[in-house]
Amino acid sequence: MDDTIAVYVKTQEDLAFEYELQSNGDDIVVWKRYLEHRKACENPAALAWVYERCCYHFPGDCSMWLEYLQWRVALLVEANAVIFAGEFEKCNKLFEKAMYLCYQDVGIWELYLRHCVKQRNLGFIRDVLNRALQNVPLEHHIRLWAPVVELIETLLQNRPEHEFADPDLEFIVQQALKESSSDLHAVPKDLWSSHLLARYIQVAEEQEHILRLIGLTGDHHTISKVYNEKIILRKDFKPVERPLFGFYELYLNALESTCGHQRYNQIMAQCLEMFPEQSSTLVITLSIYFIKRRKFNEARNVLQDSLSSTTSMNSFSRIYDFLVKFLEVYVSSCMDLAQHEDGYEQQHIQLDREISFNIEVLENLMDSHSLLVSDLRLRQNVNDVKVWMDRVQLYSGLQEKLHVYTDALVKINPALVTEPAVLGKLWCNLGDLYISNGQIDFARESFERSTRVPFRFLQDLENVWHKWAEMEVECSRLPDALKILKRALVLPESPDLVVEKYESVKSGIPVQAVLFTSLKLWSFYIDLLEVSSNTAKVVEAYENIISLKLATPVHFINYAHFWQERDGWDDSFKIYERALVIFPGAVRLDLWRIYLKVSTDRLRPAETMRDLFEQAVLLAGEGMDCSDVFIQYGEFEEKQGMQKRCIDILVNGSTQIRDETSKLRLWSLCLEKCKSFLGLKASRDLYTKCIQNLPNSKVIPFVLDFAGLEETLGDIARARAVLRFGAQLAHPSSNTKLWDYWNELELRHGDKISFKEMLRTKRGLSDSLKVSTEDVSREDGNVEFVVSKAGSNLEPEQTTVNPAEISLDI
Amino acid sequence: MELLEDQYPSDNESEEEVTTYTRIDLPALPSALLDKFHVSPNIEKFTQQQPHRPQMNHLFTRVPATTQGVKWTSFAFIEMRPTLQQRQILDKVTCQIAGQMQRHGLSFQPLHMSDLGSPLPLHVSLSGNLEFGSAAEVDAFEHMLRIEVLQQMAGPFQVDFEPSLKVYENVGRNALFLALGVKSEQKNGVLRQLWQAVHESFDFCRRNDPAGDNSVSTHESDISSRSQQSSGHERSHVSIARAFSFQGPVFDPNASTSVRQIDELNRVLEATPIDPTLLQALTFECTGIKITKQRSNVWIGFPENT
């Protein structure tokens, strides 16, 4: 001790502190002041000497030990634990001394553990940790675990997570065939970490993180044990940062090497139930599990079963691709094995069998891809008729096609078909199949049954009835076709009421109840009846569709035509008249045209014809362009010798028709007829009326005609007046024809004065009739330029006149 | 007759044509499909019309009883789907007998073809109309019947017919049925067992129903024969043709007179037995029974012979 004093106490100050300690050695403040002094001297050995004396002087004061140890550890903070192992060892011993006195102090234990961690001596860390946990109360254990867990995190942070998605199948198959258990991708086990983590998780609050760390250790026994306890059995484990499926994947992977097949299967089944969206991953995992155990058939069966049960296209594609790859790899590996290995003949035979069988499976798989996809789409929605239709196309044989049709019709629920006419089409196709094969009886049986199907859409039902009747017609059995259609179109007692009910509660009433509203069937029925020449039935059918309000204009026309063919002209005319009451204007006009033509051809009495024409031309009042009817009417009167009446009719038409082209046509015709029948003079009034009636833009040709007429009659003054009137309708620049004509007229008949007068008029009009582009723009349909409102916030330009301004006329 | 001519080759058709026709080998529609759409949707309650569709001669196309004041019904039967050859024989037999019957003012129409020319199945009844209080009872009946059939039936059996036809009258007495009686051994053997199975199953399902005993009922509109409804296995037969009258009783309105007239007809029929070779061709193998359930048929197969 005296030697030590001599070493460390060198200055007067040191000596002073030593003397003070002699007198007040129990005063911690003195010790602290002395320590401060020593720290300032920067002599670590001397400081350590004082610290140690102080700590032993106050054995129960753990804080002093902690301070000392913290200072001591800080000295090694930059040091390499291997190179300076001796220094670390000294420090360890110091900790041991401290722990002898302060064995319950958490802070010191924690510091000690961190110091151990730095040395990376795993056995020593575990030993210290164990002692610390034994000595420290339970509530402080978490603090003790912290440095160890941090170390484990560092150790595990670079370890790969188990990769399920893309296994090296070729390697796995080859290893399995060679009966070798080495795993290329096996992660080395970190038993130290897993052992500690398994203990830590019993007290840890953050379970998810620790479970993940355990998963990374690769220690399958620990993983399966801990995961079973914390995840599988508890069932309430809900991870936040990672999906639950990831933990189950790790668990399954761990189970592969730690438990029996039954347990693995049990958990796999549980996973498939819990994670249906991951079914493809799980199925592939399961197949790999079997492959690793040389159970190749089971692996293939699992994949094939899954292919035929999955309902997701994504899963299907993954499993299909994997199965194809597996078969390819398996076959090629078997071939390699057969070539390179000398074995018993029995083994070779077995391998050959295996190869040929799997090649067959592979070929079948490739060939049946479309069919498997079709299966999948049907699993997704068995009521999708279009998928069934596509499925039929996959088969070439009639028997197979028939099987698909019947399978479809048995499986489809008609109430759940969403598209109209497709289910009926399927039934029709089934019938067609039998028809094309000459089995008409079976086709009939099929059609008869299809009429009982509770279709959702009327089109479906009408199609099957129609097809059935069509088939009978094609078999030259018109009466049977008629019988079928008659059955289909039986009328209820109150058709309107039934239709009303059907439309109001559409889903409740079967379409069979409203089949009588099928226009398609009625049209076909009537066509067949007309062929069968049964007048009474044709009439009844036509009357039925008319009373059901199903008849179209074509039906009326056909009905009338039907009577005409049988010389029933009066009945035929009545049909037209009935149609004319029913349909709207545009259709009526067409009906009138036909009706009038038929009536004219039939040479009906003049008064009747007049009456009909008068009714027909009333359509002009509804805005219909019935100019042709006016012309026809005019021609009729002309033929009757009523030329004046013909002109009047045309004049009426010209004034009533709104369409400009038709109007012009009628006026031209009217004036022409007038000139021809009544003479030129008589047409003056008409020209006047025409010019007044037509819009300015169209009137000039008539003005010129009128002027020409007056010139012909020698009344040049009237001709000039007409031209003057026409000239005022447009600016001379856009009325050149008129001015040219006037010019020539004056040259032919005028004199200097009249010519000057014409020129004066022209000049006057040129001045007075301004071509206002703005006005033209504002006319309907033209494009108008408008002042941009953009930048309207700008100050308007000052235009006020400066009163002080003077103008200088230089 | 045109329909008949089309169905199978007539005498003046060449051998070649016959060969071409029989060469076709597409199978008939599967029973599952026919059973699924056994009955058309009921539109009568919407159209407010009496059933005026003569295809009701498809005699057990029974309208579900919801339209008739009864909630749920069923009916058990053995189905016979005649082959083309059997249809030809049935036509021949019907035509032959119909000719004789015309002397009695009766015009029989075959039942194996609908009036629209479609083949129809025939049947041997195993019950009358069975009425139930709920859908669950019908399900229970089906379930029970499956068990009964499994327990009582040894396997498929051949259905053979008596050499002479018989005439039966329906309940409404507006139709007469020409029927092939099932052979006595079968009537008193397997058919008796089946009748028993059906009725035991029915009794089991209706054991809690106070009106259970009266539930095997008939409707006036039901056009299957009265004997089928009332007596049971002793009268097991397949109706092959029907003479129908919408106006009223086919015979004398007096019931006793009617019975006498039918007996007389039966005596005539007994005197003209069917050719045994034809009869042999009409036999068929029964591999199970069917019951009607809502608008479909339900198939109850016999256990396979071991």
mmCIF file of C-alpha atoms in Angstrom, chain B:
data_model
loop_
_atom_site.group_PDB
_atom_site.id
_atom_site.type_symbol
_atom_site.label_atom_id
_atom_site.label_comp_id
_atom_site.label_asym_id
_atom_site.label_seq_id
_atom_site.Cartn_x
_atom_site.Cartn_y
_atom_site.Cartn_z
ATOM 1 C CA MET B 1 -99.905 -40.634 -89.228
ATOM 2 C CA GLU B 2 -97.421 -38.392 -90.901
ATOM 3 C CA LEU B 3 -95.692 -38.188 -87.589
ATOM 4 C CA LEU B 4 -95.563 -41.919 -87.319
ATOM 5 C CA GLU B 5 -94.229 -42.251 -90.806
ATOM 6 C CA ASP B 6 -91.436 -39.912 -89.952
ATOM 7 C CA GLN B 7 -90.497 -41.684 -86.793
ATOM 8 C CA TYR B 8 -89.517 -44.922 -88.327
ATOM 9 C CA PRO B 9 -89.167 -46.309 -91.809
ATOM 10 C CA SER B 10 -92.378 -47.324 -93.434
ATOM 11 C CA ASP B 11 -92.804 -50.465 -95.480
ATOM 12 C CA ASN B 12 -92.028 -48.849 -98.785
ATOM 13 C CA GLU B 13 -88.722 -47.455 -97.660
ATOM 14 C CA SER B 14 -85.628 -49.121 -98.979
ATOM 15 C CA GLU B 15 -83.314 -51.211 -96.849
ATOM 16 C CA GLU B 16 -80.558 -48.715 -97.405
ATOM 17 C CA GLU B 17 -82.550 -45.925 -95.896
ATOM 18 C CA VAL B 18 -83.343 -48.069 -92.907
ATOM 19 C CA THR B 19 -79.691 -48.821 -92.413
ATOM 20 C CA THR B 20 -78.802 -45.154 -92.619
ATOM 21 C CA TYR B 21 -81.358 -44.306 -90.005
ATOM 22 C CA THR B 22 -80.318 -46.927 -87.505
ATOM 23 C CA ARG B 23 -76.620 -46.105 -87.960
ATOM 24 C CA ILE B 24 -76.980 -43.005 -85.818
ATOM 25 C CA ASP B 25 -75.570 -43.540 -82.418
ATOM 26 C CA LEU B 26 -75.858 -40.297 -80.444
ATOM 27 C CA PRO B 27 -77.366 -41.167 -77.086
ATOM 28 C CA ALA B 28 -80.729 -39.831 -76.016
ATOM 29 C CA LEU B 29 -80.989 -36.904 -73.633
ATOM 30 C CA PRO B 30 -79.854 -37.970 -70.178
ATOM 31 C CA SER B 31 -82.598 -38.574 -67.659
ATOM 32 C CA ALA B 32 -81.024 -36.017 -65.352
ATOM 33 C CA LEU B 33 -81.829 -33.299 -67.874
ATOM 34 C CA LEU B 34 -85.361 -34.505 -68.524
ATOM 35 C CA ASP B 35 -85.972 -34.838 -64.800
ATOM 36 C CA LYS B 36 -84.682 -31.355 -64.041
ATOM 37 C CA PHE B 37 -87.322 -29.746 -66.236
ATOM 38 C CA HIS B 38 -90.058 -32.269 -65.705
ATOM 39 C CA VAL B 39 -92.867 -29.755 -65.233
ATOM 40 C CA SER B 40 -93.287 -26.389 -66.963
ATOM 41 C CA PRO B 41 -93.500 -23.296 -64.823
ATOM 42 C CA ASN B 42 -97.030 -22.811 -63.588
ATOM 43 C CA ILE B 43 -98.553 -19.994 -65.578
ATOM 44 C CA GLU B 44 -102.175 -20.755 -64.930
ATOM 45 C CA LYS B 45 -102.371 -18.624 -61.849
ATOM 46 C CA PHE B 46 -101.252 -15.672 -63.954
ATOM 47 C CA THR B 47 -103.237 -16.372 -67.069
ATOM 48 C CA GLN B 48 -106.386 -17.376 -65.129
ATOM 49 C CA GLN B 49 -107.116 -20.075 -67.589
ATOM 50 C CA GLN B 50 -108.078 -23.644 -67.279
ATOM 51 C CA PRO B 51 -105.330 -25.990 -68.356
ATOM 52 C CA HIS B 52 -106.203 -26.385 -71.975
ATOM 53 C CA ARG B 53 -102.973 -27.849 -73.157
ATOM 54 C CA PRO B 54 -103.682 -31.308 -74.400
ATOM 55 C CA GLN B 55 -100.097 -32.414 -73.744
ATOM 56 C CA MET B 56 -101.371 -33.019 -70.274
ATOM 57 C CA ASN B 57 -101.856 -36.477 -71.653
ATOM 58 C CA HIS B 58 -98.279 -36.772 -70.567
ATOM 59 C CA LEU B 59 -100.173 -38.347 -67.789
ATOM 60 C CA PHE B 60 -97.995 -37.847 -64.819
ATOM 61 C CA THR B 61 -96.916 -34.334 -65.691
ATOM 62 C CA ARG B 62 -98.793 -33.380 -62.611
ATOM 63 C CA VAL B 63 -99.252 -29.742 -61.949
ATOM 64 C CA PRO B 64 -97.677 -29.012 -58.583
ATOM 65 C CA ALA B 65 -100.409 -28.882 -56.097
ATOM 66 C CA THR B 66 -99.736 -25.312 -55.052
ATOM 67 C CA THR B 67 -102.308 -24.354 -57.631
ATOM 68 C CA GLN B 68 -104.796 -26.784 -56.267
ATOM 69 C CA GLY B 69 -105.005 -25.814 -52.660
ATOM 70 C CA VAL B 70 -102.438 -28.330 -51.463
ATOM 71 C CA LYS B 71 -99.021 -27.145 -50.495
ATOM 72 C CA TRP B 72 -96.680 -29.963 -51.496
ATOM 73 C CA THR B 73 -97.211 -33.119 -53.448
ATOM 74 C CA SER B 74 -95.187 -35.965 -54.753
ATOM 75 C CA PHE B 75 -95.725 -39.094 -56.737
ATOM 76 C CA ALA B 76 -93.639 -42.244 -57.024
ATOM 77 C CA PHE B 77 -93.278 -44.204 -60.227
ATOM 78 C CA ILE B 78 -91.104 -46.424 -62.363
ATOM 79 C CA GLU B 79 -90.182 -44.643 -65.565
ATOM 80 C CA MET B 80 -90.063 -46.361 -68.908
ATOM 81 C CA ARG B 81 -88.380 -44.438 -71.722
ATOM 82 C CA PRO B 82 -89.368 -46.447 -74.777
ATOM 83 C CA THR B 83 -86.651 -46.957 -77.334
ATOM 84 C CA LEU B 84 -87.320 -46.301 -80.990
ATOM 85 C CA GLN B 85 -88.124 -49.969 -81.496
ATOM 86 C CA GLN B 86 -90.448 -50.024 -78.506
ATOM 87 C CA ARG B 87 -92.194 -46.916 -79.766
ATOM 88 C CA GLN B 88 -92.749 -48.621 -83.075
ATOM 89 C CA ILE B 89 -94.248 -51.614 -81.304
ATOM 90 C CA LEU B 90 -96.425 -49.429 -79.144
ATOM 91 C CA ASP B 91 -97.662 -47.641 -82.246
ATOM 92 C CA LYS B 92 -98.415 -50.917 -83.884
ATOM 93 C CA VAL B 93 -100.250 -52.256 -80.862
ATOM 94 C CA THR B 94 -102.139 -49.023 -80.342
ATOM 95 C CA CYS B 95 -103.168 -48.801 -83.978
ATOM 96 C CA GLN B 96 -104.316 -52.388 -83.969
ATOM 97 C CA ILE B 97 -106.380 -52.030 -80.810
ATOM 98 C CA ALA B 98 -107.578 -48.530 -81.679
ATOM 99 C CA GLY B 99 -109.084 -49.993 -84.833
ATOM 100 C CA GLN B 100 -111.090 -52.443 -82.780
ATOM 101 C CA MET B 101 -112.106 -49.820 -80.269
ATOM 102 C CA GLN B 102 -113.429 -47.473 -82.911
ATOM 103 C CA ARG B 103 -116.349 -49.813 -83.162
ATOM 104 C CA HIS B 104 -117.086 -48.866 -79.560
ATOM 105 C CA GLY B 105 -116.832 -45.191 -80.404
ATOM 106 C CA LEU B 106 -113.413 -44.758 -78.857
ATOM 107 C CA SER B 107 -110.404 -43.155 -80.475
ATOM 108 C CA PHE B 108 -107.205 -43.923 -78.647
ATOM 109 C CA GLN B 109 -104.153 -41.726 -78.965
ATOM 110 C CA PRO B 110 -100.702 -43.010 -78.016
ATOM 111 C CA LEU B 111 -99.139 -41.672 -74.852
ATOM 112 C CA HIS B 112 -95.514 -42.267 -75.730
ATOM 113 C CA MET B 113 -95.588 -39.298 -78.111
ATOM 114 C CA SER B 114 -96.822 -35.832 -77.303
ATOM 115 C CA ASP B 115 -99.283 -34.251 -79.680
ATOM 116 C CA LEU B 116 -96.382 -32.126 -80.905
ATOM 117 C CA GLY B 117 -94.482 -35.225 -81.892
ATOM 118 C CA SER B 118 -91.980 -35.417 -79.086
ATOM 119 C CA PRO B 119 -91.250 -38.786 -77.442
ATOM 120 C CA LEU B 120 -92.542 -39.041 -73.898
ATOM 121 C CA PRO B 121 -91.703 -41.475 -71.150
ATOM 122 C CA LEU B 122 -94.311 -43.892 -69.813
ATOM 123 C CA HIS B 123 -94.565 -45.033 -66.250
ATOM 124 C CA VAL B 124 -95.756 -47.587 -63.757
ATOM 125 C CA SER B 125 -97.312 -45.810 -60.785
ATOM 126 C CA LEU B 126 -96.105 -46.667 -57.326
ATOM 127 C CA SER B 127 -98.511 -44.342 -55.518
ATOM 128 C CA GLY B 128 -101.320 -41.915 -55.952
ATOM 129 C CA ASN B 129 -100.740 -38.197 -55.407
ATOM 130 C CA LEU B 130 -98.993 -37.906 -52.061
ATOM 131 C CA GLU B 131 -99.743 -34.704 -50.217
ATOM 132 C CA PHE B 132 -97.420 -33.141 -47.688
ATOM 133 C CA GLY B 133 -97.672 -30.270 -45.264
ATOM 134 C CA SER B 134 -94.246 -28.826 -45.961
ATOM 135 C CA ALA B 135 -91.188 -29.044 -48.162
ATOM 136 C CA ALA B 136 -89.305 -30.594 -45.257
ATOM 137 C CA GLU B 137 -91.758 -33.477 -45.258
ATOM 138 C CA VAL B 138 -91.119 -34.081 -48.944
ATOM 139 C CA ASP B 139 -87.377 -34.077 -48.244
ATOM 140 C CA ALA B 140 -87.886 -36.513 -45.397
ATOM 141 C CA PHE B 141 -90.025 -38.691 -47.642
ATOM 142 C CA GLU B 142 -87.305 -38.786 -50.277
ATOM 143 C CA HIS B 143 -84.691 -39.567 -47.664
ATOM 144 C CA MET B 144 -86.765 -42.303 -46.090
ATOM 145 C CA LEU B 145 -87.636 -43.802 -49.433
ATOM 146 C CA ARG B 146 -83.969 -44.025 -50.359
ATOM 147 C CA ILE B 147 -83.328 -45.993 -47.208
ATOM 148 C CA GLU B 148 -86.353 -48.219 -47.745
ATOM 149 C CA VAL B 149 -85.389 -48.915 -51.345
ATOM 150 C CA LEU B 150 -81.840 -49.684 -50.319
ATOM 151 C CA GLN B 151 -83.062 -52.082 -47.662
ATOM 152 C CA GLN B 152 -85.849 -53.766 -49.584
ATOM 153 C CA MET B 153 -84.560 -53.970 -53.131
ATOM 154 C CA ALA B 154 -81.970 -56.527 -54.075
ATOM 155 C CA GLY B 155 -81.104 -54.843 -57.360
ATOM 156 C CA PRO B 156 -82.446 -54.040 -60.830
ATOM 157 C CA PHE B 157 -85.219 -56.227 -62.214
ATOM 158 C CA GLN B 158 -86.912 -56.838 -65.515
ATOM 159 C CA VAL B 159 -90.428 -55.486 -66.023
ATOM 160 C CA ASP B 160 -92.542 -57.896 -68.101
ATOM 161 C CA PHE B 161 -96.108 -57.469 -69.259
ATOM 162 C CA GLU B 162 -99.268 -59.551 -69.395
ATOM 163 C CA PRO B 163 -100.195 -60.686 -72.899
ATOM 164 C CA SER B 164 -103.463 -58.763 -73.115
ATOM 165 C CA LEU B 165 -104.216 -55.072 -72.780
ATOM 166 C CA LYS B 166 -106.681 -53.615 -70.320
ATOM 167 C CA VAL B 167 -108.783 -50.493 -70.192
ATOM 168 C CA TYR B 168 -108.931 -48.258 -67.146
ATOM 169 C CA GLU B 169 -111.010 -45.182 -66.501
ATOM 170 C CA ASN B 170 -109.596 -42.084 -64.861
ATOM 171 C CA VAL B 171 -110.995 -40.401 -61.779
ATOM 172 C CA GLY B 172 -112.716 -37.643 -63.684
ATOM 173 C CA ARG B 173 -114.217 -40.336 -65.874
ATOM 174 C CA ASN B 174 -113.502 -38.279 -68.942
ATOM 175 C CA ALA B 175 -110.738 -40.493 -70.254
ATOM 176 C CA LEU B 176 -110.045 -44.147 -70.808
ATOM 177 C CA PHE B 177 -106.574 -45.583 -70.713
ATOM 178 C CA LEU B 178 -105.320 -48.519 -72.663
ATOM 179 C CA ALA B 179 -102.750 -50.217 -70.477
ATOM 180 C CA LEU B 180 -100.216 -53.011 -70.434
ATOM 181 C CA GLY B 181 -100.530 -54.845 -67.139
ATOM 182 C CA VAL B 182 -97.326 -55.844 -65.374
ATOM 183 C CA LYS B 183 -96.878 -59.589 -64.910
ATOM 184 C CA SER B 184 -98.442 -61.013 -61.765
ATOM 185 C CA GLU B 185 -95.195 -62.359 -60.353
ATOM 186 C CA GLN B 186 -93.680 -58.921 -60.484
ATOM 187 C CA LYS B 187 -96.815 -57.200 -59.241
ATOM 188 C CA ASN B 188 -96.903 -59.389 -56.212
ATOM 189 C CA GLY B 189 -93.146 -59.430 -55.825
ATOM 190 C CA VAL B 190 -90.921 -56.429 -56.389
ATOM 191 C CA LEU B 191 -93.724 -53.995 -57.166
ATOM 192 C CA ARG B 192 -95.487 -54.894 -53.963
ATOM 193 C CA GLN B 193 -92.238 -54.226 -52.136
ATOM 194 C CA LEU B 194 -91.885 -50.894 -53.836
ATOM 195 C CA TRP B 195 -95.469 -49.871 -53.088
ATOM 196 C CA GLN B 196 -94.869 -50.853 -49.531
ATOM 197 C CA ALA B 197 -91.610 -48.863 -49.403
ATOM 198 C CA VAL B 198 -93.315 -45.791 -50.797
ATOM 199 C CA HIS B 199 -96.222 -45.964 -48.390
ATOM 200 C CA GLU B 200 -94.117 -46.731 -45.378
ATOM 201 C CA SER B 201 -91.900 -43.774 -46.194
ATOM 202 C CA PHE B 202 -94.920 -41.598 -46.675
ATOM 203 C CA ASP B 203 -96.498 -42.749 -43.419
ATOM 204 C CA PHE B 204 -93.239 -42.093 -41.644
ATOM 205 C CA CYS B 205 -93.085 -38.513 -42.899
ATOM 206 C CA ARG B 206 -96.718 -37.814 -42.138
ATOM 207 C CA ARG B 207 -96.793 -39.580 -38.770
ATOM 208 C CA ASN B 208 -97.340 -36.268 -36.943
ATOM 209 C CA ASP B 209 -100.066 -35.134 -39.277
ATOM 210 C CA PRO B 210 -103.581 -35.812 -37.950
ATOM 211 C CA ALA B 211 -104.897 -35.996 -41.516
ATOM 212 C CA GLY B 212 -102.114 -38.298 -42.580
ATOM 213 C CA ASP B 213 -104.327 -41.233 -43.440
ATOM 214 C CA ASN B 214 -106.307 -39.228 -45.915
ATOM 215 C CA SER B 215 -103.395 -37.632 -47.635
ATOM 216 C CA VAL B 216 -103.055 -40.030 -50.497
ATOM 217 C CA SER B 217 -105.601 -38.219 -52.519
ATOM 218 C CA THR B 218 -106.655 -37.747 -56.042
ATOM 219 C CA HIS B 219 -107.745 -34.638 -57.830
ATOM 220 C CA GLU B 220 -110.498 -34.513 -60.270
ATOM 221 C CA SER B 221 -108.185 -33.019 -62.786
ATOM 222 C CA ASP B 222 -105.743 -35.810 -62.328
ATOM 223 C CA ILE B 223 -105.863 -37.890 -65.412
ATOM 224 C CA SER B 224 -104.079 -40.972 -64.286
ATOM 225 C CA SER B 225 -106.283 -43.943 -63.826
ATOM 226 C CA ARG B 226 -108.455 -44.386 -60.820
ATOM 227 C CA SER B 227 -107.264 -47.901 -60.244
ATOM 228 C CA GLN B 228 -103.731 -46.623 -59.844
ATOM 229 C CA GLN B 229 -104.816 -44.225 -57.153
ATOM 230 C CA SER B 230 -106.880 -46.600 -55.125
ATOM 231 C CA SER B 231 -105.700 -50.113 -55.316
ATOM 232 C CA GLY B 232 -101.971 -50.336 -55.516
ATOM 233 C CA HIS B 233 -99.595 -52.929 -56.719
ATOM 234 C CA GLU B 234 -102.253 -55.450 -57.930
ATOM 235 C CA ARG B 235 -103.154 -53.079 -60.735
ATOM 236 C CA SER B 236 -99.649 -52.070 -61.729
ATOM 237 C CA HIS B 237 -99.600 -51.243 -65.389
ATOM 238 C CA VAL B 238 -98.211 -48.918 -68.046
ATOM 239 C CA SER B 239 -100.823 -46.800 -69.798
ATOM 240 C CA ILE B 240 -99.938 -46.637 -73.476
ATOM 241 C CA ALA B 241 -102.881 -44.814 -75.040
ATOM 242 C CA ARG B 242 -105.795 -42.679 -74.072
ATOM 243 C CA ALA B 243 -109.224 -41.824 -75.307
ATOM 244 C CA PHE B 244 -110.147 -38.404 -74.038
ATOM 245 C CA SER B 245 -113.339 -36.475 -73.724
ATOM 246 C CA PHE B 246 -113.554 -32.908 -72.483
ATOM 247 C CA GLN B 247 -117.321 -32.928 -72.513
ATOM 248 C CA GLY B 248 -117.951 -35.476 -69.798
ATOM 249 C CA PRO B 249 -117.855 -39.172 -69.063
ATOM 250 C CA VAL B 250 -116.688 -41.292 -71.955
ATOM 251 C CA PHE B 251 -119.374 -43.839 -71.167
ATOM 252 C CA ASP B 252 -122.646 -43.753 -69.457
ATOM 253 C CA PRO B 253 -122.749 -41.244 -66.633
ATOM 254 C CA ASN B 254 -124.066 -43.946 -64.420
ATOM 255 C CA ALA B 255 -121.040 -45.455 -62.677
ATOM 256 C CA SER B 256 -122.278 -49.020 -62.618
ATOM 257 C CA THR B 257 -123.067 -48.912 -66.317
ATOM 258 C CA SER B 258 -119.662 -47.486 -66.957
ATOM 259 C CA VAL B 259 -117.987 -50.338 -65.066
ATOM 260 C CA ARG B 260 -119.990 -52.836 -67.057
ATOM 261 C CA GLN B 261 -118.974 -51.260 -70.341
ATOM 262 C CA ILE B 262 -115.334 -51.249 -69.321
ATOM 263 C CA ASP B 263 -115.561 -54.890 -68.344
ATOM 264 C CA GLU B 264 -116.987 -55.625 -71.734
ATOM 265 C CA LEU B 265 -114.100 -53.810 -73.408
ATOM 266 C CA ASN B 266 -111.637 -55.726 -71.293
ATOM 267 C CA ARG B 267 -113.233 -58.975 -72.360
ATOM 268 C CA VAL B 268 -112.746 -57.942 -75.990
ATOM 269 C CA LEU B 269 -109.129 -57.066 -75.318
ATOM 270 C CA GLU B 270 -108.526 -60.323 -73.519
ATOM 271 C CA ALA B 271 -109.644 -62.133 -76.610
ATOM 272 C CA THR B 272 -106.972 -60.402 -78.707
ATOM 273 C CA PRO B 273 -103.654 -61.057 -77.021
ATOM 274 C CA ILE B 274 -100.509 -59.270 -78.136
ATOM 275 C CA ASP B 275 -97.914 -61.130 -80.117
ATOM 276 C CA PRO B 276 -95.474 -62.597 -77.539
ATOM 277 C CA THR B 277 -92.434 -61.436 -79.530
ATOM 278 C CA LEU B 278 -93.707 -57.864 -79.437
ATOM 279 C CA LEU B 279 -94.479 -58.218 -75.782
ATOM 280 C CA GLN B 280 -90.996 -59.480 -75.153
ATOM 281 C CA ALA B 281 -89.558 -56.444 -76.935
ATOM 282 C CA LEU B 282 -91.485 -54.135 -74.642
ATOM 283 C CA THR B 283 -89.870 -55.416 -71.468
ATOM 284 C CA PHE B 284 -87.415 -53.073 -69.847
ATOM 285 C CA GLU B 285 -84.989 -53.125 -66.999
ATOM 286 C CA CYS B 286 -85.929 -51.147 -63.942
ATOM 287 C CA THR B 287 -82.845 -49.858 -62.148
ATOM 288 C CA GLY B 288 -84.571 -47.447 -59.832
ATOM 289 C CA ILE B 289 -87.671 -45.427 -59.160
ATOM 290 C CA LYS B 290 -88.478 -41.749 -59.378
ATOM 291 C CA ILE B 291 -90.474 -39.364 -57.302
ATOM 292 C CA THR B 292 -91.689 -35.942 -58.314
ATOM 293 C CA LYS B 293 -90.420 -33.095 -56.216
ATOM 294 C CA GLN B 294 -91.527 -29.578 -57.021
ATOM 295 C CA ARG B 295 -90.987 -29.272 -60.781
ATOM 296 C CA SER B 296 -88.359 -31.978 -61.063
ATOM 297 C CA ASN B 297 -88.036 -35.703 -60.722
ATOM 298 C CA VAL B 298 -85.723 -37.269 -58.211
ATOM 299 C CA TRP B 299 -84.024 -40.518 -59.091
ATOM 300 C CA ILE B 300 -83.722 -43.232 -56.434
ATOM 301 C CA GLY B 301 -81.537 -46.025 -57.719
ATOM 302 C CA PHE B 302 -81.578 -49.616 -56.589
ATOM 303 C CA PRO B 303 -78.462 -51.113 -55.073
ATOM 304 C CA GLU B 304 -76.157 -52.677 -57.653
ATOM 305 C CA ASN B 305 -76.322 -56.454 -57.964
ATOM 306 C CA THR B 306 -73.241 -58.041 -56.505
#
